[in-house]
XYZ file of C-alpha atoms in Angstrom:
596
model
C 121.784 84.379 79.382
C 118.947 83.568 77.210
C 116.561 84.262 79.707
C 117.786 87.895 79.461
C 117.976 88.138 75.758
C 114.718 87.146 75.160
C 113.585 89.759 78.235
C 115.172 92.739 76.070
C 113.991 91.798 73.122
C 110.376 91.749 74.180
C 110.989 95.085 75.524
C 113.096 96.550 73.424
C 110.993 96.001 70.093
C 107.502 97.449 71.403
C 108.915 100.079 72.621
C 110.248 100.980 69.623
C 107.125 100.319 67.663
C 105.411 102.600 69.779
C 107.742 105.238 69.596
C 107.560 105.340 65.713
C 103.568 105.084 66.450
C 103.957 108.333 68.622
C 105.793 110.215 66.498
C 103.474 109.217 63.377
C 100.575 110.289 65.491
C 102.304 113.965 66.322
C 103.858 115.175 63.322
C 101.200 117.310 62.798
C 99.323 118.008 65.758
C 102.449 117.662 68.174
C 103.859 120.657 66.343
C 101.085 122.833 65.597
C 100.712 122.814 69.740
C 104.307 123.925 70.095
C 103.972 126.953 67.774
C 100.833 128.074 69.002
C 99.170 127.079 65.286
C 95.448 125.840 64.841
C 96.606 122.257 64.739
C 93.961 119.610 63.782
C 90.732 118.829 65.405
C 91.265 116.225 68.525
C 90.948 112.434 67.238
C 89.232 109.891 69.820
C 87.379 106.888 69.773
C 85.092 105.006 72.675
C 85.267 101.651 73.442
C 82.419 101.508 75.624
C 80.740 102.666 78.812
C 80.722 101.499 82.400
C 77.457 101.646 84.173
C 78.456 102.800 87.605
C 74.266 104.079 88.568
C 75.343 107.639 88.852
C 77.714 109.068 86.410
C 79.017 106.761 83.892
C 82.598 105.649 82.933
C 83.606 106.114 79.570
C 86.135 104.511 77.963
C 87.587 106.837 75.585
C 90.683 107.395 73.965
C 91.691 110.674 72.654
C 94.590 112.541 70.836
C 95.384 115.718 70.313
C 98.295 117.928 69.968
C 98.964 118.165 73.657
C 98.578 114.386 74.272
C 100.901 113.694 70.837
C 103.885 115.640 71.842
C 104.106 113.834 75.538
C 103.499 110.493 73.961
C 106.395 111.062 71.866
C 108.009 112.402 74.905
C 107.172 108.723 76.787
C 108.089 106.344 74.258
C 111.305 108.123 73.518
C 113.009 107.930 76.877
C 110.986 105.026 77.497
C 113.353 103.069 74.733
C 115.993 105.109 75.491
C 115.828 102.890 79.075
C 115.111 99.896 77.678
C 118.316 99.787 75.627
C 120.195 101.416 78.214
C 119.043 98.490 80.735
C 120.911 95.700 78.866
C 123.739 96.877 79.446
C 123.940 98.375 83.017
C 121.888 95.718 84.454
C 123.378 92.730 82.155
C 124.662 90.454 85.014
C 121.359 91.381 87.542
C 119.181 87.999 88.104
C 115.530 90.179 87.955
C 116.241 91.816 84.724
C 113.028 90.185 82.905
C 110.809 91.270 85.623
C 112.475 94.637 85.526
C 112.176 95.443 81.900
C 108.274 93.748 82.270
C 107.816 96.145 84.996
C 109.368 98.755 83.209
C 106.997 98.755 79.663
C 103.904 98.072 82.337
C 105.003 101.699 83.666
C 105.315 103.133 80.436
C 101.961 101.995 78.975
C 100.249 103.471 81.925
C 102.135 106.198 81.507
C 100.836 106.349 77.882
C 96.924 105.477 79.543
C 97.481 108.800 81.200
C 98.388 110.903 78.119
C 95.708 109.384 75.737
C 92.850 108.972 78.013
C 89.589 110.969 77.278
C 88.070 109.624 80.662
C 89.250 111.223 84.309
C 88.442 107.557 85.437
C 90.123 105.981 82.834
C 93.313 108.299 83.024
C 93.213 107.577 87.259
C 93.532 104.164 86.578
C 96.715 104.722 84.600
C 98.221 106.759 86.637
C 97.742 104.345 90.240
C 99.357 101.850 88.111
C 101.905 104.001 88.107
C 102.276 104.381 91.345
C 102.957 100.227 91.718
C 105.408 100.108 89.141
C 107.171 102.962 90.691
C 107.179 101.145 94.060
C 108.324 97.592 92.670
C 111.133 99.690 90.372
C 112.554 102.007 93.331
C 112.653 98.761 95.112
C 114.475 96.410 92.859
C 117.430 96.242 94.983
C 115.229 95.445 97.878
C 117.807 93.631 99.368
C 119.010 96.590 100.775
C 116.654 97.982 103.749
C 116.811 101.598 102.388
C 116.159 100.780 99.151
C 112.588 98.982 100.472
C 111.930 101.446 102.730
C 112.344 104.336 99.866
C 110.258 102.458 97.438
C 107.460 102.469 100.299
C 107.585 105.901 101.558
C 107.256 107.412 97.434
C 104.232 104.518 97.627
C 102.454 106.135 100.795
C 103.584 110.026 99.936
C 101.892 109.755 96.339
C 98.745 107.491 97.580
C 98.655 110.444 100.165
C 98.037 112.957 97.184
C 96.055 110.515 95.419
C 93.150 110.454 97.959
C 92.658 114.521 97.192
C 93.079 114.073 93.221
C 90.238 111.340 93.477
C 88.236 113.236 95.130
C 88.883 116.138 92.689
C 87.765 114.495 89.542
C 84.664 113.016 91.299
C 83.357 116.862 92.175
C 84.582 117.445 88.303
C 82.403 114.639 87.207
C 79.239 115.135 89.423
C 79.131 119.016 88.426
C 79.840 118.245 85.005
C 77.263 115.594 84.881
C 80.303 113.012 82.994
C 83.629 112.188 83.550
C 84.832 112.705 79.461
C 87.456 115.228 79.702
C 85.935 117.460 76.728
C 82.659 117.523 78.408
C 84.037 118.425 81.944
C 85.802 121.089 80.254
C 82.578 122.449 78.017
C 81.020 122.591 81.640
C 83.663 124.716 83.063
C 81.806 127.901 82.501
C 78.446 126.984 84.067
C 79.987 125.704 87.279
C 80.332 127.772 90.569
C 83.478 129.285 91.800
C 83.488 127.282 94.979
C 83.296 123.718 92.904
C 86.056 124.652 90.739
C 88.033 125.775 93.558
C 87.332 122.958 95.754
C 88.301 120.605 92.762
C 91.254 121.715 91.569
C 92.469 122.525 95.368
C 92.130 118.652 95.355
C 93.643 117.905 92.021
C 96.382 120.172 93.028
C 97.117 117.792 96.171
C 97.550 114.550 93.684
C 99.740 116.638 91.249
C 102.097 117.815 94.247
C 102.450 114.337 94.837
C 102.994 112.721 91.692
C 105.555 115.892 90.086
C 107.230 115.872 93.497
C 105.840 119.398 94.639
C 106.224 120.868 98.091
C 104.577 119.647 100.546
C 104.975 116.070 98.952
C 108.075 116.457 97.557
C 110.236 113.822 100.246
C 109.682 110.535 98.054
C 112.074 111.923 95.095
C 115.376 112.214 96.301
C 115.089 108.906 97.877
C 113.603 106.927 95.123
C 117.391 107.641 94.240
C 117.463 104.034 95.624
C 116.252 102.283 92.611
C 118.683 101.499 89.439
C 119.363 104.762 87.654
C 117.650 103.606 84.574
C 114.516 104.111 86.529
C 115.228 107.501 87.668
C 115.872 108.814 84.212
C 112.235 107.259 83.716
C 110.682 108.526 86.344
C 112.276 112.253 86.636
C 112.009 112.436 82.867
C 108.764 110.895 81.125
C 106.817 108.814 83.344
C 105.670 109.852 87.188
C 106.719 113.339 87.810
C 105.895 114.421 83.868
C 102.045 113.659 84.744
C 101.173 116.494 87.443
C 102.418 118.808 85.484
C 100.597 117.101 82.211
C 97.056 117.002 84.377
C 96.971 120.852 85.239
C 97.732 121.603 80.979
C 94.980 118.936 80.342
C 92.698 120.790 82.567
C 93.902 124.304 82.238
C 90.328 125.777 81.398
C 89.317 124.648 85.216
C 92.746 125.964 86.743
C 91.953 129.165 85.008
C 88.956 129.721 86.692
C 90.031 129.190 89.958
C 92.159 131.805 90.491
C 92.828 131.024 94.403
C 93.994 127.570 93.515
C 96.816 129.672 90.834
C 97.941 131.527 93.271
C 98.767 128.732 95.931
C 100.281 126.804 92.996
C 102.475 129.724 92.280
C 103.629 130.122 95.968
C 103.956 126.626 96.215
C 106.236 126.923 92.867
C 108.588 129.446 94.183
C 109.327 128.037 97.413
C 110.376 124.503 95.739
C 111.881 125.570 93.086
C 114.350 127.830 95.173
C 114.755 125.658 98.122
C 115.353 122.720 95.893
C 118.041 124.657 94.260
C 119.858 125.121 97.480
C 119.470 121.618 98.614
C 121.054 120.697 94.825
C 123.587 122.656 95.925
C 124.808 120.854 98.857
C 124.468 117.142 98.523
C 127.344 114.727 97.630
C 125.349 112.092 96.056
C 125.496 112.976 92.529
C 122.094 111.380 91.493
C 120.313 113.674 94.620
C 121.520 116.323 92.412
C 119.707 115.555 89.749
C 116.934 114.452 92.026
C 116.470 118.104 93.211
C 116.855 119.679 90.071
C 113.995 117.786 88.846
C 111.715 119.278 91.983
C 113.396 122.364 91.038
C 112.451 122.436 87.495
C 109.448 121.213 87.827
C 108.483 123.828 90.146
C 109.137 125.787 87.197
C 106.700 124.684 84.912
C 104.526 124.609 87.924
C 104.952 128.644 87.921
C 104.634 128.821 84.483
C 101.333 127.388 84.408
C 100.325 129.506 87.718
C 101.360 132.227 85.101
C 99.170 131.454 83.104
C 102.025 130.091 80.486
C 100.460 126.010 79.573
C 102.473 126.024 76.652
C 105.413 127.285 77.946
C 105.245 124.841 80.628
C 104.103 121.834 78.352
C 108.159 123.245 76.275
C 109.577 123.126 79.483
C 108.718 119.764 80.435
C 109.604 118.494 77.020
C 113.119 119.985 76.996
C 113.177 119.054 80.523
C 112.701 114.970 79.774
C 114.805 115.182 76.895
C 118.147 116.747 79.327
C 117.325 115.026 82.166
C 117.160 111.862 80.951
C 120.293 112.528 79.466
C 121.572 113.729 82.767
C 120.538 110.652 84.381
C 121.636 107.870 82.182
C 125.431 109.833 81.695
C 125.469 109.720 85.371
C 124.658 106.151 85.037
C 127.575 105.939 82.934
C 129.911 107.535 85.508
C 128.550 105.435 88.246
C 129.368 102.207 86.409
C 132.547 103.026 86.003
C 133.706 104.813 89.314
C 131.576 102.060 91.761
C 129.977 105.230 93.970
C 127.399 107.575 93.681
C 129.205 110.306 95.593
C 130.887 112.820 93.877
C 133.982 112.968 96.615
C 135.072 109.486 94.744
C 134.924 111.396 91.354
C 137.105 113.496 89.438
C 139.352 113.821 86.364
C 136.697 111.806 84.045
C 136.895 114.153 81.282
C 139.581 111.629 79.459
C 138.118 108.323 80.225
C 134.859 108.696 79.685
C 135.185 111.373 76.683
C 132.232 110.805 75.274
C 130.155 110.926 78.279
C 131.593 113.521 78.945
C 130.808 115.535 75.839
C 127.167 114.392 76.620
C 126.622 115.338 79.958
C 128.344 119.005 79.613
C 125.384 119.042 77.135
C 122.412 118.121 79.500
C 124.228 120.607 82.239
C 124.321 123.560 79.421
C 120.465 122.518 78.575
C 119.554 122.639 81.805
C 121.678 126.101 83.028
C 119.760 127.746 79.896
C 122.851 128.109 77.807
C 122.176 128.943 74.331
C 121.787 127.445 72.140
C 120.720 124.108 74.189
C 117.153 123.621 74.166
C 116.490 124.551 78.148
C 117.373 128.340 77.201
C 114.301 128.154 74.743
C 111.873 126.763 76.931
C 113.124 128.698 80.277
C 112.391 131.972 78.662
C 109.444 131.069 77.303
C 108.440 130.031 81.083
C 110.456 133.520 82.638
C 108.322 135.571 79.953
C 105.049 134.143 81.355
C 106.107 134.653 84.784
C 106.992 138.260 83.972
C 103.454 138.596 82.230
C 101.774 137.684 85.863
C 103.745 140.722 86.789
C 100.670 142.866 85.405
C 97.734 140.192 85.851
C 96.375 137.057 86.177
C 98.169 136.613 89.839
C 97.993 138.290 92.989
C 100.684 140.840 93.044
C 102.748 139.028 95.958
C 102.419 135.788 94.542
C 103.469 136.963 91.173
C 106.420 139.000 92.726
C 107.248 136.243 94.833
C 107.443 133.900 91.757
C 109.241 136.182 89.507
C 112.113 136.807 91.995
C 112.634 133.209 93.218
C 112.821 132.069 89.480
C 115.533 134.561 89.062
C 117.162 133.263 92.146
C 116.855 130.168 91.110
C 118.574 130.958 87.882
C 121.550 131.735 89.473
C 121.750 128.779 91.661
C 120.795 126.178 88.994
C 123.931 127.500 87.139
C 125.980 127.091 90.501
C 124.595 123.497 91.431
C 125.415 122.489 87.801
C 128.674 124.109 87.354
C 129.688 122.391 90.804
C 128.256 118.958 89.962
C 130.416 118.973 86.124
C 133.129 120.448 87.622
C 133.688 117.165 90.664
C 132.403 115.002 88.216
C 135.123 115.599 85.230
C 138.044 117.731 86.055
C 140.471 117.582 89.230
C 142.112 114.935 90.405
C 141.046 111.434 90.143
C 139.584 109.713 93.151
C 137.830 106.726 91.587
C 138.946 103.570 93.335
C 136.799 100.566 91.642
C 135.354 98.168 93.670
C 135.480 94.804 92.793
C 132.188 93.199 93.904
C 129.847 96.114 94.983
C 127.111 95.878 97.654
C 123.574 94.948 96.725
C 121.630 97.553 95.408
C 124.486 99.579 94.220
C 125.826 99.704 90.292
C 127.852 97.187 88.778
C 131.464 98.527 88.227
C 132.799 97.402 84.743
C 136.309 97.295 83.576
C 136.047 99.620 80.456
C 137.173 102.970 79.907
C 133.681 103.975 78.705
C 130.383 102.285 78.967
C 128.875 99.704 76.851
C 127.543 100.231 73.591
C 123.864 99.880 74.526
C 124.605 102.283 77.548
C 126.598 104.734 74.954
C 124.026 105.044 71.907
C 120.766 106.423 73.861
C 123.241 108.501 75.136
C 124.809 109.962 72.314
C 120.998 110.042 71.070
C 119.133 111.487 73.873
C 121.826 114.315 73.305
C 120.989 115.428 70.043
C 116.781 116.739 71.196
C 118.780 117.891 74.518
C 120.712 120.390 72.613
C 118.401 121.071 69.858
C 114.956 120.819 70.736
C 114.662 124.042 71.442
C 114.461 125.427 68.414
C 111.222 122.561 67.487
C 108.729 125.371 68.846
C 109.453 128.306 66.635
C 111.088 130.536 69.830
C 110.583 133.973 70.086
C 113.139 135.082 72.529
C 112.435 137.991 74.738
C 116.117 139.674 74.336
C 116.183 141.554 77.247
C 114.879 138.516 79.701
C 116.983 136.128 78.104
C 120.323 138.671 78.390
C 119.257 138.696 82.137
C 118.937 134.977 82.450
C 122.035 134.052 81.122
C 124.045 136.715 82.806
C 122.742 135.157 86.192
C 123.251 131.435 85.201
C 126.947 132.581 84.364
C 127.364 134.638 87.600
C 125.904 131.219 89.411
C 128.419 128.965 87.408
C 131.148 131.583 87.735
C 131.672 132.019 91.363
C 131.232 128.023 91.598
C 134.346 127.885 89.686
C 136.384 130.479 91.584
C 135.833 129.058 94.539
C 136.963 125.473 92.686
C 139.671 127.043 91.661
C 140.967 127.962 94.898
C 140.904 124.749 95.832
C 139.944 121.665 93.770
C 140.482 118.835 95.994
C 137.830 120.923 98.587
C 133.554 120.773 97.768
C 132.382 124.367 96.384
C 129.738 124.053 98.333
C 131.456 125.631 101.280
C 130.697 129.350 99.858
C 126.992 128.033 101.126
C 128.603 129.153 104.438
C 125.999 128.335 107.352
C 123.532 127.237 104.948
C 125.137 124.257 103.817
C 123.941 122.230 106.766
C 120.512 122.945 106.574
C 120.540 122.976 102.959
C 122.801 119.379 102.623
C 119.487 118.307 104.780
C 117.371 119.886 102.578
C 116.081 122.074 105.062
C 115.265 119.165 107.964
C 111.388 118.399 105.583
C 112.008 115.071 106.232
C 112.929 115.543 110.220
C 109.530 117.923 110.734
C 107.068 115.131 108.874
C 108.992 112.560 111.243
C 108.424 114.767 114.037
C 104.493 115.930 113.553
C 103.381 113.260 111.706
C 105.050 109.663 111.694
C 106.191 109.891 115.161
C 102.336 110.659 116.293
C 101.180 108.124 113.696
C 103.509 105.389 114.816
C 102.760 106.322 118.633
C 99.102 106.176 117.929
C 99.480 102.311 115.960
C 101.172 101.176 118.730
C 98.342 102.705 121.185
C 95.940 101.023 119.237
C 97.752 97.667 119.594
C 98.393 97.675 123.108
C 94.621 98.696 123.578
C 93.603 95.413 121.285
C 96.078 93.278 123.250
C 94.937 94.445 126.594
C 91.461 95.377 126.267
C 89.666 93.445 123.587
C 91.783 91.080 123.381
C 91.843 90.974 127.119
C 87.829 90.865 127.270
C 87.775 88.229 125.052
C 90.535 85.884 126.834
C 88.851 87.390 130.350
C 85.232 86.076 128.884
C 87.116 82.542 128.076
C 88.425 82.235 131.655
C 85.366 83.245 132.966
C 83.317 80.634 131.040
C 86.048 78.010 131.895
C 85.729 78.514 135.453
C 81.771 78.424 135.595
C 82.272 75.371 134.034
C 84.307 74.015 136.268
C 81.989 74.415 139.397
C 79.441 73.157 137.609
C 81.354 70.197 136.829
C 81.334 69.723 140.456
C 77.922 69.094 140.202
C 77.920 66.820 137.182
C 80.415 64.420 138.324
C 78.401 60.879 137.667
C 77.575 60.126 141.205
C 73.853 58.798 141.912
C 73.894 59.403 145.152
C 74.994 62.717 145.007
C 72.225 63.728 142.259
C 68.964 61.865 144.877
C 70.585 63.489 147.726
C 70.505 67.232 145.660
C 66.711 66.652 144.663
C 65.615 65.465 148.101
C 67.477 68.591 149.040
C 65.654 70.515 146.992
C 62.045 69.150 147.355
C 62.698 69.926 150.820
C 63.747 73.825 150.214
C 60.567 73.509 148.190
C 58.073 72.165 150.744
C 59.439 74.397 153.573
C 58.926 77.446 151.367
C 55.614 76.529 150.451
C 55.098 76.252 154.017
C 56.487 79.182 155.776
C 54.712 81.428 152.736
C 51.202 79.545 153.244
């Protein structure tokens, strides 16, 4: 349709034009950052200033070499999307708004990395918190897929309330709300401010990267077309938390409590999501909790003490799991199901997928020489660092030990998820009209060509990106951190081996409930806080209907039947009205009387 031409053409070309921007802009800071070089001085202009009678709003722009290399980051996988849209969603009737919504996401995605203003970055990043509701719900047809698109609304407006609040107690004890001037105040400002603000900050970035406690919106946003989640996991949403504690690093370093609960906070999700990776059937959940999982990384690695590390991480990291996600795109299209129990024996129809995706799984195991076993050393040698300072000794011990852990169990999770995916048997039985709100199944042994070539593209930075930052690999870690992934991704395969046609994920054992549930989250929130919530609404509705409500209605009634006996009175009859004031002059004049 022309309708839809015309729709990718306006997003396509932008897109591209600001990728080429982005990458203009960091070829020489973006790279200096990565290697750790004196890179040049931060560019950044102002457009103005917004008189607010206390501190002022500045509009500022600003780049610099951590700001270049996520912009590149952005528009990258941002066009990667586009392109990859027209073709998975080339028969779907809201593909113009879609791809509208979709650049309206990434520029205030891009607000976010280039702002010099908290205010002005805040404003990008609750705009992305619509477009991630209105893109999670595209499908809306479907009740689940509305009711997902709402509950990552409310869970990330949750964590917004505390991240507004922390860059207002920034602001006030900086005396501006200019990012280079907050941080120039850093050292004059009291323990107990910088704690209390980036205890708050810490609450928005939990929501937005998907961090326990406000982790629960990710796996279902699953819901949306899988375009989106390779946005959303891999450049856009979950890429700014971790992008706000780099920017602001100084202040995080100087509240040491609020590193330590980020580091606890760090190991538990990147462990537990492991497990629940682990155990689900739905192959984009998988990908969903490996996202919390690595992110939780980067969240240690900063906690460590490692920004840079991190910021590597979380490049390599949108580079693979965008790849992840749009190859399981691929295999979606062409099986008609999500669940991996459909799957199997892909390896020869969709080759080049699946040359692709064994890629983004050995990127994100850590295998060398794809780019994640660069940037997860660099984050394990931070953690290790914390060992001997900087953390508390049980939060750096606890961190150390579940990244190890996790290690393992990311090469399990992974080895499981290629192993139902592409070898076996083949269970794929194509649908031939699917459901609303589920992929379109096409009739092609491989996917389109605009579905094929950010693909084949996203695949070359997934496997070589590593080697952008100038590594310095820490031999001994690194030996350790393979060997584990291997063991993890070894004993997956045994137990495949056994028996192919059965899930690996029995060897969970008793776990495999609880972690297929990811560990009943979802069931306690329901339990101590929606359940009281929704008990307490419909309290407060009953009490309008009954009692204010009533006392109005009551007051109505009242007034009505006043009325009517004074109507008796007023009924037109002469008579009647002589007879009441003779009747009264009397009452008067015997009064008078009997008082006189």
């Amino acid at each position: 349709m022309w309708a839809h031409r015309r729709a990718a053409w306006i997003a396509v070309l932008p897109t591209a034009a600001s990728a080429v921007l982005a990458l203009w802009l960091a070829s020489g800071p973006g790279l200096a950052y990565l290697t750790g070089a004196a890179g040049p001085a931060p560019v950044g202009r102002t457009y103005g200033s917004i008189v607010t009678g206390g501190v002022p709003i500045s509009l500022t722009l600003q780049a610099d070499g951590l700001s270049a290399m996520l912009g590149v980051l952005v528009t990258l996988v941002a066009l990667a999307v586009q392109v990859y849209s027209v073709g998975y969603l080339s028969d779907d009737p809201r593909y113009p708004s879609y791809s509208a919504f979709v650049s309206l996401f990434t520029s205030a995605m891009l607000l976010v990395v280039y702002a010099g203003d908290l205010l002005v970055l805040y404003a990008g990043w609750e705009v992305m918190g619509l477009c991630s509701y209105l893109l999670i719900g595209h499908w809306w047809e479907d009740r689940g897929n509305s009711r997902a698109a709402v509950k990552a609304f409310l869970v990330t407006r949750l964590g917004d309330v505390g991240f507004l609040f922390g860059i207002f107690t920034l602001g006030v004890a900086a005396g501006s709300f200019r990012i280079a001037d907050v941080l120039a105040k850093v050292p004059e400002m009291s323990a107990a401010t910088l704690v209390t603000a980036t205890m708050l900050l810490l609450a928005g970035v939990a929501g937005k990267s998907a961090q326990v406690p406000l982790h629960t919106w990710l796996p279902d946003a699953m819901a949306g077309p899988t375009p989106i989640s390779a946005l959303i996991h891999a450049a856009t949403m979950v890429a700014a938390g971790i992008f706000i504690v780099a920017r602001l690093f100084p202040a995080f370093l100087a509240a040491r409590p609020t590193l330590d609960v980020l580091a606890v906070l760090a190991a538990l999700g990147m462990l537990g999501a492991a497990l629940a990776a682990l155990a689900q059937d739905d192959l984009k959940r998988v990908l969903a909790y490996s996202t919390i999982s690595q992110l939780a990384y980067m969240a240690g690695g900063l906690a460590a003490g490692g920004d840079r590390s991190a910021v590597f991480h979380l490049l390599t990291h949108g580079a693979f799991k965008a790849l992840l996600f749009l190859c399981a795109g691929a295999v979606i299209h062409h099986v008609g199901s999500n669940l991996m129990s459909r799957m199997g024996g892909l390896r020869s129809e969709l080759p080049i997928t699946f040359a692709a995706m064994t890629i983004g799984f050995a990127a994100l195991i850590g295998i060398p020489p794809a780019s994640g076993f660069f940037s997860k050393d660099a984050v394990l040698v931070a953690m290790e660092r914390a060992l001997s300072g900087g953390l508390t000794d049980a939060a750096a011990l606890l961190l150390y030990g579940c990244a190890l852990a996790t290690v393992a169990v990311t090469g399990a999770y992974a080895a499981r998820a290629w192993l139902r995916t592409f070898f076996g048997e083949a269970r794929a039985v194509a649908l031939p009209e699917p459901e609303p709100g589920t992929a379109h199944v096409i009739g092609v042994a491989e996917a389109p060509r605009t579905m094929l070539v950010p693909i084949v593209l996203l695949a070359v930075p997934a496997l070589l990106l590593g080697f952008a930052g100038s590594p310095h690999v820490d031999l001994p870690l690194a030996a350790v951190s393979v060997v584990l992934a291997l063991l993890g991704a070894g004993l997956v395969y045994a137990v495949w081996r056994a028996d192919p046609l059965a899930d690996p994920a029995r060897l969970l054992g008793p776990l495999r409930g609880p972690c297929a549930r990811a560990f009943s989250i979802d069931s306690l929130y329901a339990t101590l806080v929606v359940r009281p919530v929704l008990a307490l609404a419909r309290l407060v509705v009953r009490t309008d209907e009954t009692v204010v409500d009533g006392a109005v209605r009551g007051s109505g009634r009242s007034a009505r039947g006043l009325a009517g006996v004074l109507r008796l009175a007023q009924n037109g009859n002469v008579q009647l009205y002589v007879s009441g004031l003779l009747a009264g002059i009397l009452l008067i004049v015997v009064g008078a009387v009997m008082l006189t």
